Coordinates of C-alpha atoms and ligand atoms in Angstrom, one line a residue:
M1 CA 138.1 68.7 47.7
T2 CA 139.6 67.1 44.6
D3 CA 138.5 68.5 41.3
T4 CA 138.9 65.8 38.7
D5 CA 137.8 66.5 35.1
S6 CA 134.7 64.3 35.6
N7 CA 133.8 66.2 38.8
I8 CA 134.0 69.5 36.9
K9 CA 131.6 68.1 34.3
I10 CA 129.3 66.6 36.9
R11 CA 129.2 69.9 38.9
E12 CA 128.3 71.7 35.6
H13 CA 125.6 69.1 34.9
Y14 CA 124.0 69.7 38.3
S15 CA 124.9 73.4 38.5
A16 CA 121.3 74.6 38.8
I17 CA 122.0 78.3 38.5
G18 CA 119.2 80.4 39.8
F19 CA 117.4 77.2 41.0
T20 CA 116.3 78.5 44.5
E21 CA 114.8 81.6 42.9
R22 CA 112.8 79.4 40.4
I23 CA 111.6 77.2 43.3
K24 CA 110.5 80.2 45.3
A25 CA 108.5 81.5 42.3
A26 CA 106.9 78.0 41.6
L27 CA 106.0 77.6 45.3
T28 CA 104.0 80.8 45.3
A29 CA 101.3 78.9 43.5
I30 CA 101.3 76.2 46.2
A31 CA 101.6 78.0 49.5
P32 CA 102.4 81.5 50.9
E33 CA 106.0 82.0 52.2
S34 CA 104.7 82.0 55.8
Q35 CA 103.1 78.5 55.5
V36 CA 105.1 75.4 56.6
L37 CA 105.4 73.0 53.7
T38 CA 105.1 69.2 54.0
V39 CA 107.4 66.5 52.6
A40 CA 104.5 65.2 50.5
Q41 CA 104.0 68.6 48.9
L42 CA 107.6 68.8 47.7
A43 CA 107.9 65.2 46.6
P44 CA 107.3 65.9 42.8
L45 CA 110.3 68.2 42.9
D46 CA 112.8 67.0 45.5
Q47 CA 113.3 63.2 45.1
F48 CA 115.8 63.0 42.3
H49 CA 115.7 59.2 41.5
T50 CA 113.6 56.5 39.9
R51 CA 110.2 56.0 41.7
G52 CA 110.7 59.1 43.8
I53 CA 109.5 59.1 47.4
L54 CA 108.2 55.5 47.1
A55 CA 111.8 54.3 46.6
T56 CA 113.1 56.4 49.5
A57 CA 110.4 55.0 51.8
E58 CA 111.1 51.4 50.9
L59 CA 114.9 51.8 51.3
A60 CA 114.5 53.6 54.6
G61 CA 112.1 50.9 55.9
A62 CA 114.6 48.2 54.9
T63 CA 117.5 50.0 56.6
G64 CA 115.9 50.3 60.0
L65 CA 116.1 53.8 61.3
D66 CA 114.9 55.4 64.5
A67 CA 115.1 58.7 66.4
F68 CA 118.7 57.9 67.5
T69 CA 120.1 57.2 64.1
H70 CA 122.5 59.7 62.5
V71 CA 122.4 59.3 58.7
L72 CA 124.7 60.7 56.1
D73 CA 122.8 61.2 52.8
L74 CA 125.7 61.3 50.3
G75 CA 124.9 63.1 47.0
C76 CA 121.8 64.4 48.8
G77 CA 120.6 66.5 45.9
I78 CA 118.0 69.0 47.0
G79 CA 117.3 67.1 50.2
G80 CA 114.0 65.4 49.6
P81 CA 115.2 62.1 50.9
A82 CA 116.8 63.7 54.0
R83 CA 113.6 65.6 54.8
Y84 CA 111.5 62.3 54.4
L85 CA 113.9 60.5 56.8
V86 CA 113.7 63.2 59.5
A87 CA 109.9 63.7 59.2
T88 CA 109.2 59.9 59.3
F89 CA 111.8 58.6 61.8
G90 CA 112.8 61.7 63.8
C91 CA 116.4 60.9 63.1
K92 CA 119.3 63.3 62.4
V93 CA 120.6 63.7 58.8
T94 CA 123.7 65.3 57.3
G95 CA 123.4 65.8 53.6
V96 CA 126.5 66.3 51.4
D97 CA 126.5 67.2 47.7
L98 CA 128.9 68.3 45.0
S99 CA 126.5 71.0 43.8
P100 CA 126.4 74.4 45.6
G101 CA 123.1 75.2 43.8
F102 CA 121.5 72.0 45.1
I103 CA 122.8 72.6 48.7
D104 CA 121.4 76.1 48.6
A105 CA 118.0 74.8 47.5
A106 CA 118.1 72.0 50.0
T107 CA 118.7 74.4 52.8
Y108 CA 115.9 76.7 51.7
L109 CA 113.4 73.9 51.3
T110 CA 114.3 72.4 54.7
A111 CA 113.7 75.8 56.4
R112 CA 110.3 76.0 54.6
C113 CA 109.4 72.6 56.1
D114 CA 110.6 73.7 59.6
L115 CA 113.1 70.7 59.7
S116 CA 116.4 72.7 60.0
D117 CA 117.0 71.6 63.6
R118 CA 117.7 68.0 62.6
I119 CA 119.2 68.4 59.1
M120 CA 122.5 69.9 58.1
F121 CA 123.6 70.3 54.5
Q122 CA 127.0 71.1 53.1
V123 CA 128.9 71.1 49.8
G124 CA 131.4 68.2 49.6
E125 CA 133.0 65.5 47.5
A126 CA 132.0 61.9 48.0
L127 CA 135.5 60.4 48.0
H128 CA 136.7 62.8 50.8
V129 CA 133.9 63.6 53.2
P130 CA 134.9 65.9 56.0
F131 CA 133.9 63.6 58.9
D132 CA 135.6 61.5 61.5
D133 CA 135.9 57.7 61.3
A134 CA 132.8 55.8 62.6
S135 CA 130.7 59.0 62.9
F136 CA 127.4 57.8 61.3
D137 CA 125.0 54.9 61.9
A138 CA 123.7 54.8 58.3
V139 CA 124.7 56.1 54.8
F140 CA 122.1 56.7 52.1
L141 CA 123.4 56.6 48.5
Q142 CA 120.5 57.0 46.0
H143 CA 121.3 57.4 42.3
V144 CA 124.8 58.8 43.0
A145 CA 127.3 56.0 42.4
M146 CA 126.9 56.2 38.6
N147 CA 128.5 59.6 38.7
I148 CA 131.6 58.3 40.5
A149 CA 134.5 56.7 38.6
D150 CA 136.3 55.0 41.5
R151 CA 133.5 52.9 43.0
T152 CA 135.7 50.9 45.4
A153 CA 137.1 54.1 46.8
L154 CA 133.6 55.5 47.2
Y155 CA 132.4 52.4 49.2
K156 CA 135.6 52.4 51.3
E157 CA 135.1 56.1 52.2
M158 CA 131.5 55.3 53.3
R159 CA 132.8 52.4 55.3
R160 CA 135.3 54.6 57.0
I161 CA 132.7 57.0 58.4
L162 CA 130.2 54.2 59.3
A163 CA 130.2 53.0 62.9
P164 CA 130.7 49.2 63.3
G165 CA 127.4 47.5 62.5
G166 CA 126.3 50.6 60.6
R167 CA 124.4 50.2 57.3
L168 CA 124.9 51.4 53.8
A169 CA 121.6 51.8 51.9
T170 CA 122.2 52.1 48.1
Y171 CA 119.7 52.5 45.3
D172 CA 121.3 52.8 41.9
L173 CA 121.2 52.1 38.2
V174 CA 123.3 49.1 36.9
R175 CA 124.5 48.5 33.4
R176 CA 123.1 45.6 31.4
D177 CA 123.2 44.9 27.7
G178 CA 124.1 47.4 24.9
D179 CA 125.0 51.1 24.9
V180 CA 123.2 53.5 27.2
V181 CA 121.2 56.2 25.5
Y182 CA 122.0 59.8 26.5
P183 CA 121.3 62.5 27.6
A184 CA 120.2 60.9 30.8
P185 CA 119.2 62.5 34.2
W186 CA 122.7 61.9 35.6
A187 CA 124.9 62.7 32.6
R188 CA 124.6 64.3 29.2
D189 CA 127.0 61.8 27.7
A190 CA 129.0 58.8 28.6
S191 CA 132.0 60.8 29.8
A192 CA 130.4 61.7 33.1
S193 CA 128.7 58.3 33.6
F194 CA 130.4 55.4 35.4
L195 CA 127.9 52.6 35.5
L196 CA 128.8 49.1 36.7
T197 CA 126.9 45.8 36.2
E198 CA 125.1 44.3 39.2
S199 CA 127.8 41.7 39.7
E200 CA 130.6 44.4 39.4
T201 CA 128.7 46.4 42.0
R202 CA 128.5 43.5 44.4
T203 CA 132.2 42.7 44.0
A204 CA 133.1 46.4 44.7
L205 CA 130.9 46.4 47.8
E206 CA 132.3 43.1 49.1
E207 CA 135.9 44.2 48.4
A208 CA 135.2 47.4 50.4
G209 CA 134.1 45.3 53.4
Y210 CA 130.3 45.0 53.4
K211 CA 127.8 42.1 53.6
A212 CA 124.4 42.4 52.0
V213 CA 121.3 42.1 54.1
L214 CA 119.0 43.1 51.2
W215 CA 119.8 42.7 47.5
R216 CA 116.9 43.3 45.2
D217 CA 116.3 43.9 41.5
D218 CA 113.7 46.7 41.2
T219 CA 113.7 47.0 37.5
E220 CA 110.2 45.7 36.8
V221 CA 108.6 47.9 39.5
A222 CA 110.5 50.9 38.1
L223 CA 109.2 50.2 34.6
D224 CA 105.6 50.0 36.0
W225 CA 106.2 53.3 37.8
F226 CA 107.5 54.9 34.6
K227 CA 104.4 53.7 32.7
A228 CA 102.1 55.3 35.3
V229 CA 104.0 58.7 35.7
M230 CA 104.8 59.2 32.0
G231 CA 101.2 58.8 31.1
A232 CA 100.3 61.5 33.6
Q233 CA 103.3 63.8 33.3
R234 CA 102.6 67.3 34.4
Q235 CA 103.7 70.5 32.6
G236 CA 104.8 73.3 34.7
G237 CA 104.5 73.4 38.5
L238 CA 107.0 71.7 40.8
N239 CA 109.3 69.3 38.9
L240 CA 113.0 68.7 38.4
G241 CA 112.9 70.6 35.1
L242 CA 113.3 73.7 37.4
A243 CA 116.8 72.4 38.1
M244 CA 117.9 70.5 35.0
G245 CA 116.4 72.6 32.3
P246 CA 113.9 72.2 29.5
D247 CA 115.4 68.9 28.2
F248 CA 114.7 67.1 31.5
P249 CA 111.7 65.2 30.1
A250 CA 113.9 63.9 27.3
M251 CA 116.5 62.8 29.8
T252 CA 113.8 61.0 31.9
G253 CA 112.4 59.5 28.7
N254 CA 115.8 58.1 27.8
L255 CA 116.1 56.6 31.3
A256 CA 112.8 54.8 30.8
R257 CA 113.9 53.6 27.4
N258 CA 117.2 52.3 28.8
L259 CA 115.3 50.2 31.4
R260 CA 112.7 49.0 28.8
E261 CA 115.4 47.9 26.4
N262 CA 117.4 46.1 29.1
R263 CA 120.4 48.5 28.7
L264 CA 120.0 49.4 32.4
G265 CA 118.5 47.8 35.6
V266 CA 117.6 49.2 39.0
L267 CA 119.2 47.8 42.1
S268 CA 118.3 48.3 45.8
A269 CA 120.6 47.0 48.5
V270 CA 121.2 47.4 52.2
L271 CA 124.6 46.2 53.5
T272 CA 126.3 46.0 56.9
R273 CA 129.8 47.2 57.6
D274 CA 131.6 44.4 59.4
Ligands
SAM1 C1 120.5 62.0 40.5 S1 121.0 63.1 41.8 C2 120.3 62.2 43.2 C3 120.1 63.2 44.4 C4 119.5 62.5 45.7 N1 120.3 61.4 46.1 C5 118.1 62.0 45.5 O1 117.9 60.8 45.3 O2 117.2 62.9 45.5 C6 122.7 62.8 41.9 C7 123.4 63.7 42.9 O3 124.7 63.2 43.2 C8 125.6 64.4 43.4 N2 126.9 63.9 43.1 C9 127.5 63.5 42.0 N3 128.8 63.2 42.1 C10 129.1 63.5 43.4 C11 130.3 63.5 44.2 N4 131.5 63.1 43.6 N5 130.3 63.9 45.5 C12 129.1 64.4 46.0 N6 127.9 64.4 45.3 C13 127.9 64.0 44.1 C14 125.0 65.4 42.3 O4 125.5 66.7 42.6 C15 123.5 65.1 42.5 O5 122.9 66.0 43.4

């Protein structure tokens, strides 16, 4: 695993020390330890991207998964998307993430959902994943690319491990006009943030050997979602503040502001590897 200066910062940002213990404590208010949890129960906590489980469901539907698909969820966070895919399509998912604290929480939550037989999580670095060539049918990349400086290398590494005809499903933030306001959910300042514009993203993907089958601007629908959830934001209970700390609402507020002021956009894309 390479440890670049930016990876050290990013690992620190997502370090989530004591996270699994905080989750266990928060879950006691929801269900006893002996009760199997559902994907829906965990959704306020474990979908670490704009529009939460709605975005995961749309992207998965557009990717076309079934019980025989093996998916790599790269930058899997605490595993909410992986659990959704397995519970919905019966596929197999491998989740890889830079953060040991997130992988620990992902493994714990997956056991609580009784889905461990079809999901495997491991700590790893996106540019050097420990898998053979052509070993996955699909790669999911949701709100991860903006943490990775060498975008072409990232997309090429995903292409390497995809089987011919395999699909890359990516859901990310793209840079638009003006400076991005930080702290944001993925970075406390610009030094750990590597946003591209929509057209730079498309060029990087095409240079890495992909063809788009879906390319969609989801900014407006994301803004509508923010209006709805920010009006009804819960205090306490299950939410990503358990991982990211007390300033998580400020980070989320800045993300909404960046979208509202056209500093950022939201892009969904599904691509085939030729
Ligand atoms: C905003 S979270 C998204 C998590 C998950 N994809 C989701 O949507 O719920 C970004 C994740 O990317 C991971 N990440 C960032 N840089 C990475 C890298 N170079 N290799 C692997 N994971 C990385 C972080 O640790 C974090 O869990």
